[in-house]
Short mmCIF file of C-alpha atoms and ligand atoms in Angstrom, two decimals:
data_model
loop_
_atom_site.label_atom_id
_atom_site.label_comp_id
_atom_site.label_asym_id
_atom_site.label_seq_id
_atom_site.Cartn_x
_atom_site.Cartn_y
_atom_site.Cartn_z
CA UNK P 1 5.06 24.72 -1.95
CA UNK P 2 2.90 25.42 -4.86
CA UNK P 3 -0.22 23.15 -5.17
CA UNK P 4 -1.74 22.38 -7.83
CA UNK P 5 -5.64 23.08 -8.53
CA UNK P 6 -6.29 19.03 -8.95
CA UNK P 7 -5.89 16.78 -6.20
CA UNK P 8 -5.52 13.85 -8.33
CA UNK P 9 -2.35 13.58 -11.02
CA UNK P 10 -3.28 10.78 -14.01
CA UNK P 11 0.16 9.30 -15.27
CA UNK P 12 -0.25 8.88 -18.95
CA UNK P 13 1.88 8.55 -21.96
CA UNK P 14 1.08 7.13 -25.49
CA UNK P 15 4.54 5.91 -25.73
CA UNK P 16 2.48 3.04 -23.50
CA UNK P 17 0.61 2.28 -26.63
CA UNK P 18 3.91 1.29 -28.25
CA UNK P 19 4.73 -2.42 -26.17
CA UNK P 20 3.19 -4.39 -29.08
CA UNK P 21 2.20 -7.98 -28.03
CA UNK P 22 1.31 -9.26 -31.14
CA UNK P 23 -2.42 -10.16 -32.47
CA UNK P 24 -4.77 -11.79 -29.96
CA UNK P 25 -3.04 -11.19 -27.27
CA UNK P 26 -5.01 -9.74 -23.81
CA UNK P 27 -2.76 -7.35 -22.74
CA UNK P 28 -2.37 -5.08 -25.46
CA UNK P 29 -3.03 -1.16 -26.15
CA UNK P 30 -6.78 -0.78 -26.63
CA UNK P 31 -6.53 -1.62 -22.97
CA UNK P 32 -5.21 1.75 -22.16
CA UNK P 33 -7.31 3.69 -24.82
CA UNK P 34 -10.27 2.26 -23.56
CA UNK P 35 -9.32 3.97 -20.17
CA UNK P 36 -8.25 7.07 -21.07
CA UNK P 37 -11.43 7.58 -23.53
CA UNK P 38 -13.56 6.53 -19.91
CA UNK P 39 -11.91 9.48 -18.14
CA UNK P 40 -12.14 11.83 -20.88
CA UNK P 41 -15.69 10.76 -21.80
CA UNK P 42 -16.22 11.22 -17.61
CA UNK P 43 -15.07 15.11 -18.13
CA UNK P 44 -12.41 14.60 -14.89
CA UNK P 45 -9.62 16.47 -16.83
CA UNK P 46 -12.03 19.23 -18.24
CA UNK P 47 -13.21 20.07 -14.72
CA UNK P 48 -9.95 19.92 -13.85
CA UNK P 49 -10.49 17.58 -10.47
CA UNK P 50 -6.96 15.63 -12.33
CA UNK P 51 -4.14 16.73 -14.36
CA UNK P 52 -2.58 14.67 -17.11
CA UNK P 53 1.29 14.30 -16.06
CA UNK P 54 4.00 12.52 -18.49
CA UNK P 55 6.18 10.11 -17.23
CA UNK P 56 10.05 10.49 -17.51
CA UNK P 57 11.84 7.39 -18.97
CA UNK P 58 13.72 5.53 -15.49
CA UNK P 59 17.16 5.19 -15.61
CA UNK P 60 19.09 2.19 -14.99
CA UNK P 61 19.45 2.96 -11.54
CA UNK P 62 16.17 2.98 -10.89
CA UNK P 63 15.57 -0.19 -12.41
CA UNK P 64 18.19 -1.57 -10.66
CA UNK P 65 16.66 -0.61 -7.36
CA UNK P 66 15.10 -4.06 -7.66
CA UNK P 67 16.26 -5.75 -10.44
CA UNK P 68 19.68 -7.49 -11.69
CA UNK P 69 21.84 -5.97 -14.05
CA UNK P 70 22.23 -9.07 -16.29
CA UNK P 71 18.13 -9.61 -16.37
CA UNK P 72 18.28 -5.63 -17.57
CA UNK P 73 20.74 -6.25 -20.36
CA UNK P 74 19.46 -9.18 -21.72
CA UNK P 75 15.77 -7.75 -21.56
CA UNK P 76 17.19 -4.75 -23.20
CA UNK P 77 19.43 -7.15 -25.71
CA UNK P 78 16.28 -9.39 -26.49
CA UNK P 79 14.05 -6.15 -27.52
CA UNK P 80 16.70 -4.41 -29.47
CA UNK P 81 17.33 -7.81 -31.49
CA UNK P 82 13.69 -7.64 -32.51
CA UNK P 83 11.84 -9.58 -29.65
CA UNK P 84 9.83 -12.40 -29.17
CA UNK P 85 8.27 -14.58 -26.06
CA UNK P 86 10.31 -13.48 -22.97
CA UNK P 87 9.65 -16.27 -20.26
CA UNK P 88 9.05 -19.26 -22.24
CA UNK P 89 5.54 -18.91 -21.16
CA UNK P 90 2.97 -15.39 -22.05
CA UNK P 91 5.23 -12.58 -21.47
CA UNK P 92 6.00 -11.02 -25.56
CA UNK P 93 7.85 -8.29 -26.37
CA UNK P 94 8.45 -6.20 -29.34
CA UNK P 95 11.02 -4.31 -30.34
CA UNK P 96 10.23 -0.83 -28.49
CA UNK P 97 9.16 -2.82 -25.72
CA UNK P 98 12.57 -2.19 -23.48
CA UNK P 99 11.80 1.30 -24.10
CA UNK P 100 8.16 1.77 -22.95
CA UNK P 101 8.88 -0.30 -20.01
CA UNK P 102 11.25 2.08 -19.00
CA UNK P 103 8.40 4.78 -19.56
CA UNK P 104 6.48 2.78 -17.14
CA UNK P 105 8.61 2.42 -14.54
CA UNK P 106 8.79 6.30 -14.97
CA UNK P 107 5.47 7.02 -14.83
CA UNK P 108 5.33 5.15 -11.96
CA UNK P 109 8.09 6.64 -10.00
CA UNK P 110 6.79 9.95 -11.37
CA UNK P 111 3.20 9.45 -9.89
CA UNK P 112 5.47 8.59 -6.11
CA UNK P 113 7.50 11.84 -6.41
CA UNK P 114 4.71 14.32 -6.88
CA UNK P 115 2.72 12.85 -4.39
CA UNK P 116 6.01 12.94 -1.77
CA UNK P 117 6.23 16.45 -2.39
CA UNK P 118 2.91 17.19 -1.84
CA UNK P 119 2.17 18.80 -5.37
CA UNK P 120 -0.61 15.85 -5.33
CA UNK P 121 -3.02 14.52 -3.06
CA UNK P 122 -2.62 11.05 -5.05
CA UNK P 123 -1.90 9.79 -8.14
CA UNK P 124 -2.40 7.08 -10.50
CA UNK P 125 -0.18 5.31 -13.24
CA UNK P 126 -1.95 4.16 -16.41
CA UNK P 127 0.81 2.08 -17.60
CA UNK P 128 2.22 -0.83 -19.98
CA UNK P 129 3.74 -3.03 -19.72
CA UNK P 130 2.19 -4.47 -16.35
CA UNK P 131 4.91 -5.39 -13.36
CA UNK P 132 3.65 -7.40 -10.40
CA UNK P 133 4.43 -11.20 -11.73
CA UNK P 134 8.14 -10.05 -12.84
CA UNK P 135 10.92 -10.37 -9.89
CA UNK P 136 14.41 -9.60 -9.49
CA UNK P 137 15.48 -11.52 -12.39
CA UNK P 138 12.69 -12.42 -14.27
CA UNK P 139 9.88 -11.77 -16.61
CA UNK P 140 6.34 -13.52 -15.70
CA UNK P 141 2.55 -13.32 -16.86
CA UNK P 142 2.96 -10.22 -19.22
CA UNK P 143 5.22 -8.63 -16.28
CA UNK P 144 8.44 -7.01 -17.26
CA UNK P 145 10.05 -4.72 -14.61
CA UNK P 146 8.04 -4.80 -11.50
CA UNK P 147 6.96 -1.20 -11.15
CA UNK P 148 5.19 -1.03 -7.91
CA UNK P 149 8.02 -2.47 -6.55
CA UNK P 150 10.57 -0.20 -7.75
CA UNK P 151 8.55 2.65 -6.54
CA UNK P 152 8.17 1.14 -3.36
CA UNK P 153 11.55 0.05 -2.84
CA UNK P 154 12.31 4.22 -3.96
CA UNK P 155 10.58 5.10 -0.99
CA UNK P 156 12.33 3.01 1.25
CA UNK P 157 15.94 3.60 -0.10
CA UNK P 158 15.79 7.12 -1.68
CA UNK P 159 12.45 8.80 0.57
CA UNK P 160 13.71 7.09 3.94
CA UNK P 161 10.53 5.49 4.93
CA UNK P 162 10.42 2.29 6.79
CA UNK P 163 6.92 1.44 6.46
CA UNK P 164 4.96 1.44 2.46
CA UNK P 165 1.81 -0.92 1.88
CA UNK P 166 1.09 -2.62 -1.36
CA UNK P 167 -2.40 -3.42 -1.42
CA UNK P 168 -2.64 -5.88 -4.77
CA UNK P 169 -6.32 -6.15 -5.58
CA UNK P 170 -5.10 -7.77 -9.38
CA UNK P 171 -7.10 -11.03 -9.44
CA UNK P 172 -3.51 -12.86 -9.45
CA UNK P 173 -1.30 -13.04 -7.18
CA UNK P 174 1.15 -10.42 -7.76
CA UNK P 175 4.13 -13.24 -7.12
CA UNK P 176 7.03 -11.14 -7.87
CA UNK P 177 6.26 -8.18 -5.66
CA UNK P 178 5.87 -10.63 -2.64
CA UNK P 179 9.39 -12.46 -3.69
CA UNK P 180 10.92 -9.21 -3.73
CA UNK P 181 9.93 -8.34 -0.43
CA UNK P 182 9.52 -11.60 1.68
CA UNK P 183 12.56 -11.02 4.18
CA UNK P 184 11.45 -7.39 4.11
CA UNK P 185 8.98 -5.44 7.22
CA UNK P 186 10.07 -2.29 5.33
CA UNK P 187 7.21 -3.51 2.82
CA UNK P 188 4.19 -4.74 3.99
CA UNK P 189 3.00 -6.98 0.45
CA UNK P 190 -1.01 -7.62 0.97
CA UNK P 191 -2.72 -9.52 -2.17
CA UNK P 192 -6.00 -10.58 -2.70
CA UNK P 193 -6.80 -13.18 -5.19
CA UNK P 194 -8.37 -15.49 -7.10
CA UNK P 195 -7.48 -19.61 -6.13
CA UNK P 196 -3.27 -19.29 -7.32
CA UNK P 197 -3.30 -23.06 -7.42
CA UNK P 198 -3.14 -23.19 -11.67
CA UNK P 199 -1.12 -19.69 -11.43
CA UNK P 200 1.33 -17.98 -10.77
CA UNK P 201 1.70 -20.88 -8.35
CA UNK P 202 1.72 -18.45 -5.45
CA UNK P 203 0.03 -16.56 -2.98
CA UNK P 204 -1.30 -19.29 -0.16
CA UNK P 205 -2.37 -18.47 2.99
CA UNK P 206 0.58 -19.53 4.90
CA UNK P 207 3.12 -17.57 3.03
CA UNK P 208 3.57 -15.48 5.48
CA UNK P 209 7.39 -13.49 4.57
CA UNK P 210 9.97 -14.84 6.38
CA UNK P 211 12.96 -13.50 8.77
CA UNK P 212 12.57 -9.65 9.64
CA UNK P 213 9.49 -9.64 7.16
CA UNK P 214 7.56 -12.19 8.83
CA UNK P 215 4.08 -11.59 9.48
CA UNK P 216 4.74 -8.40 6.68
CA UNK P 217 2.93 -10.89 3.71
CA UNK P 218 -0.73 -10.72 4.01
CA UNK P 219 -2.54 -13.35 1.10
CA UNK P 220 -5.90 -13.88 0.73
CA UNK P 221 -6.55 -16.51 -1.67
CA UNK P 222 -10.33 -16.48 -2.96
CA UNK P 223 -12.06 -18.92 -4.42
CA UNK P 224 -13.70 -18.62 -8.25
CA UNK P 225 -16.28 -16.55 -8.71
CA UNK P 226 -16.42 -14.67 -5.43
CA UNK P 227 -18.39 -11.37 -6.00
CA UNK P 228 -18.38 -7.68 -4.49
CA UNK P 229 -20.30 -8.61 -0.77
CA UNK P 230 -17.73 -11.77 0.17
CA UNK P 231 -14.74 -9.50 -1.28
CA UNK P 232 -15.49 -6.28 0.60
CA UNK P 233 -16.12 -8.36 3.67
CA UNK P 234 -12.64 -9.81 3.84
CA UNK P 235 -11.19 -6.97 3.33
CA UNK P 236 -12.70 -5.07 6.06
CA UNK P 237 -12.32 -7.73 8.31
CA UNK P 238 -8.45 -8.53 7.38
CA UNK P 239 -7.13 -5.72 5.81
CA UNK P 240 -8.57 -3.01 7.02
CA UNK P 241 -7.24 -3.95 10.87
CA UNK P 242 -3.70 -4.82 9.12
CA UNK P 243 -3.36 -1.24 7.80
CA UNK P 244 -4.55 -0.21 10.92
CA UNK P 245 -1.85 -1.59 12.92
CA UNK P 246 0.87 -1.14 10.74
CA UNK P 247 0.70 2.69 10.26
CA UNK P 248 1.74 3.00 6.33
CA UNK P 249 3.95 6.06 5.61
CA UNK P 250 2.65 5.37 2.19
CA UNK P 251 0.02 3.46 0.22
CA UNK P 252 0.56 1.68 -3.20
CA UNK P 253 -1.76 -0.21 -5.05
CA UNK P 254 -1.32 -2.46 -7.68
CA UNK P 255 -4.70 -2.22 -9.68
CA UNK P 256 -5.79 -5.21 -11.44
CA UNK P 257 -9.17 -4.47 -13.14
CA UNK P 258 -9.30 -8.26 -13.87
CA UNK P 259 -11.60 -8.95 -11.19
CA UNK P 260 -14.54 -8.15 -13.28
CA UNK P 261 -17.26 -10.71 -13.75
CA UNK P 262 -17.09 -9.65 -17.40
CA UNK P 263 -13.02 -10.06 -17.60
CA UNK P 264 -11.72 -12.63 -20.17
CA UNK P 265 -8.62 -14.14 -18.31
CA UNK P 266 -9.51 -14.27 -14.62
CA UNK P 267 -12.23 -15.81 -12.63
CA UNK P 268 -13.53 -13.39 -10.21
CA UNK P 269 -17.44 -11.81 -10.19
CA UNK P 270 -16.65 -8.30 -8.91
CA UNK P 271 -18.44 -5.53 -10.25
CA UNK P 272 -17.73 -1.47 -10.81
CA UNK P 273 -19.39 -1.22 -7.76
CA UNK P 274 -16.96 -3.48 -5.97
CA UNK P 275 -14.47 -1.84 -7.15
CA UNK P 276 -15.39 2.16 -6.30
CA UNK P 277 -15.92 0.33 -2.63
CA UNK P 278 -12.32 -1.06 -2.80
CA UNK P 279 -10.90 2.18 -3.55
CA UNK P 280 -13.12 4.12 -0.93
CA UNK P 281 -11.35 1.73 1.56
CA UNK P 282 -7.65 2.01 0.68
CA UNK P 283 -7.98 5.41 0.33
CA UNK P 284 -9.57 5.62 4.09
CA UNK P 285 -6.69 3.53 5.20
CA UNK P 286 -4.30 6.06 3.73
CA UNK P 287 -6.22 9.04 5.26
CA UNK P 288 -6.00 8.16 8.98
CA UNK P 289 -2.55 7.12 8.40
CA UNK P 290 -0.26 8.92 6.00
CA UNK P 291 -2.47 11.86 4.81
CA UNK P 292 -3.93 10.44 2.02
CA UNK P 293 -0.93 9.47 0.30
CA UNK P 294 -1.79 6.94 -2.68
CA UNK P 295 -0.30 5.67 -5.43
CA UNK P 296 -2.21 3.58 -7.71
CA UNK P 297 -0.23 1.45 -10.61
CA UNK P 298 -2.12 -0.17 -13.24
CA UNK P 299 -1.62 -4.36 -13.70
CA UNK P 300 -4.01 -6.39 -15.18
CA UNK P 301 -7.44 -5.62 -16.39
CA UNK P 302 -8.70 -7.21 -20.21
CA UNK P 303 -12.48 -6.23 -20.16
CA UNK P 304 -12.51 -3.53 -23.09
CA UNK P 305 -15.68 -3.00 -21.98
CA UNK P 306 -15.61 -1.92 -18.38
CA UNK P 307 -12.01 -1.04 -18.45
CA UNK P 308 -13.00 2.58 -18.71
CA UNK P 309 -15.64 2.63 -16.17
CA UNK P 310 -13.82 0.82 -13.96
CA UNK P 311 -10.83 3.40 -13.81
CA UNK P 312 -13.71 6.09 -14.09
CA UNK P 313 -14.97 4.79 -10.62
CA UNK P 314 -11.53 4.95 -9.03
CA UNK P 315 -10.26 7.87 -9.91
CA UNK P 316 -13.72 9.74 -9.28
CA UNK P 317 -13.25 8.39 -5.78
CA UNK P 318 -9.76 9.19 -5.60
CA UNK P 319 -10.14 13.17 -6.99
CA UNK P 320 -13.62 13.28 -4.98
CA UNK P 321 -15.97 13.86 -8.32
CA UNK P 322 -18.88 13.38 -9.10
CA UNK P 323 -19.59 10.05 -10.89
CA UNK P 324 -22.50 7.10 -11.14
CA UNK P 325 -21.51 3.80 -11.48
CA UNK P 326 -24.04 1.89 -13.45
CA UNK P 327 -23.15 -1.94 -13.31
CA UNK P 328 -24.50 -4.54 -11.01
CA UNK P 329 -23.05 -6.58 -8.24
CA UNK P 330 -23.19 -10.78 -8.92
CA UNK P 331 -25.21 -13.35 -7.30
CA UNK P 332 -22.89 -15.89 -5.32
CA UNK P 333 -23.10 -19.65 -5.00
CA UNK P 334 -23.66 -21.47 -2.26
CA UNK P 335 -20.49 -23.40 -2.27
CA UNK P 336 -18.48 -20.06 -3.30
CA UNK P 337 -20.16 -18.45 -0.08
CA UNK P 338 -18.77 -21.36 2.28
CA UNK P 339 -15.84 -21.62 0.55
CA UNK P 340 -14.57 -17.94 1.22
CA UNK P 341 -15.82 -17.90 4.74
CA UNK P 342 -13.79 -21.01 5.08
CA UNK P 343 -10.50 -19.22 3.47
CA UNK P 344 -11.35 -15.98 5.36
CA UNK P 345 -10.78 -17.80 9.10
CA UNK P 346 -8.50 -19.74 8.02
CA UNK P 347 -5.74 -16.11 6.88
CA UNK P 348 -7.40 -14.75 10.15
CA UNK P 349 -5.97 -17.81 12.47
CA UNK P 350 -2.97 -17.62 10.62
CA UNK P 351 -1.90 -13.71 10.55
CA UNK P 352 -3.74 -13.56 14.24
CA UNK P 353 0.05 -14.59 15.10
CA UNK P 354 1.23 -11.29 13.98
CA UNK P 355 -1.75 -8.56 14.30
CA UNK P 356 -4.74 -8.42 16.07
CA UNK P 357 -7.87 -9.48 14.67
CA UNK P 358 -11.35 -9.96 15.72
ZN1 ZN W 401 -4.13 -10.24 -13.32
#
């Protein structure tokens, strides 16, 4: 098997730049520029601790691993008529849009193969359009095709594993990745988010999964404004164990940046340094149990600002380099303190039913 000299492969394509969501819209290209220039600017290619990989376009089939025919056509239909709004709701396409979705299902699928055959350590997929709020048969909250699950749902049909963990640290609930696997233990869905009440509308403590996948839903809904010290705490003391006990053949993470204090559409207070902590756990969790196997897909994230360092702290943690985080974590309110303590004991009772926690 011939390894390469980088441990970490960067899935990247400007054909990503090409999903054009109109003026004023969040989610939009300068999103990924501003993280590519971060890594450049950061010198991880040049020192060659990642490669740049291009993503293949998916083919049907692989889009069909989790989604319905008809919602493919009449996405594709929709596009190639010139686009428009999607869902009735925030979810715009243009006319390319079909296309560079397919690219990102690609990528992602891409980033899962090379890490399978061990020509990476890990891997992670800078792509647009995001995937985790579209389902089976529909589009959601920018979401098109759900590419985290189709990669997961790859490993499980096409790779033969019975056990892949999505860890969804996106401050929203990632709504159509748990739909898709509810009824599933093949797929172990995890999210941690801000208060889902005003949307998607999902992501409560007691949804659980149900039939063979209950107990295989893991939510962790936090209230507004909880910072880096509350966040890292629930996730050792819930997730963390979870992994523990379920033995992942593979980890997959959908990566939400939004969780910055400075981000304009959600309403979390993490900082950079939350977020190279995050990483340093998931990839821990995929050390003792699947040899470091990783796959990290980009979702949300709007903060032009920190968007760069933000994927400059992950991947640095990810390929092992050298990097300094300069950003600072946020002062917590009383009430957002009690608050999450309350929510934390409250998913502990409830998933205590299925896994053992302290
Ligand atoms: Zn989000």
């Amino acid at each position: 098997m011939v390894r390469n000299v980088a441990e970490t492969a960067v899935v990247y394509s400007d054909e990503y730049l090409r999903h054009d969501t109109g003026r004023g819209h969040p989610e939009r290209a300068e999103r990924l520029r501003a993280i590519m220039q971060g890594l450049r600017e950061n010198g991880f290619f040049e020192r060659e601790f990642c490669s740049l990989v291009k993503p293949d376009m998916a083919a049907l089939e692989d889009l069909e691993l989790v989604h319905e025919l008809d919602y493919i056509r009449l996405v594709e239909r929709y596009c190639r008529s010139g686009g428009g709004v999607l869902d009735l709701g925030d979810t715009v396409v243009s006319k390319e849009s079909f296309e560079v979705a397919r690219y990102a299902v690609g990528g992602c699928l891409k980033a899962v193969k090379l890490v399978c055959e061990g020509k990476f350590r890990n891997a992670f997929a800078f792509v647009r359009p995001p995937g985790h709020h579209a389902g089976a048969f529909y589009a959601r909250g920018f979401c098109i095709f759900n590419n985290v699950a189709i990669a997961a749902t790859h490993l499980v049909r096409n790779q033969g594993l019975r056990r892949v963990l999505i860890i969804d640290i996106d401050a929203h609930h990632g709504n159509g990745t748990q739909d898709i696997f509810y009824d599933s233990a093949e797929v172990l869905y995890a999210g941690l988010h801000q208060d889902p009440t005003g949307f998607p509308g999902t992501g409560f403590i007691d949804e659980v999964g149900e039939g063979e996948g209950e107990g295989y839903t893991v939510n962790i809904p936090f209230p507004f404004r909880v910072n880096d010290t509350l966040y890292l705490e629930a996730f050792d003391q819930i997730i963390s164990p979870i992994a523990e006990q379920y033995k992942p053949e593979f980890v997959l993470v959908s990566a939400g940046f939004d969780m910055h204090y400075t981000d304009p559409v959600a309403s979390l207070s993490l900082s950079t340094l939350g977020y190279e902590t995050i990483f340093s756990k998931i990839l821990n969790i995929a050390s003792r149990s699947c040899n470091g196997k990783v796959v990290a897909v980009l979702e949300g994230g709007y903060s032009l600002s920190f968007l760069g360092k933000m994927a400059s702290a992950a991947i640095a943690k990810m390929c092992n380099a050298p990097y300094s985080v300069e950003d600072e974590v946020q002062k917590v309110s009383e009430r957002t303190l009690k608050k999450t303590k309350a929510v934390v004991s409250r998913v502990k009772r409830v998933q205590s039913r299925f896994w053992n926690l302290k």
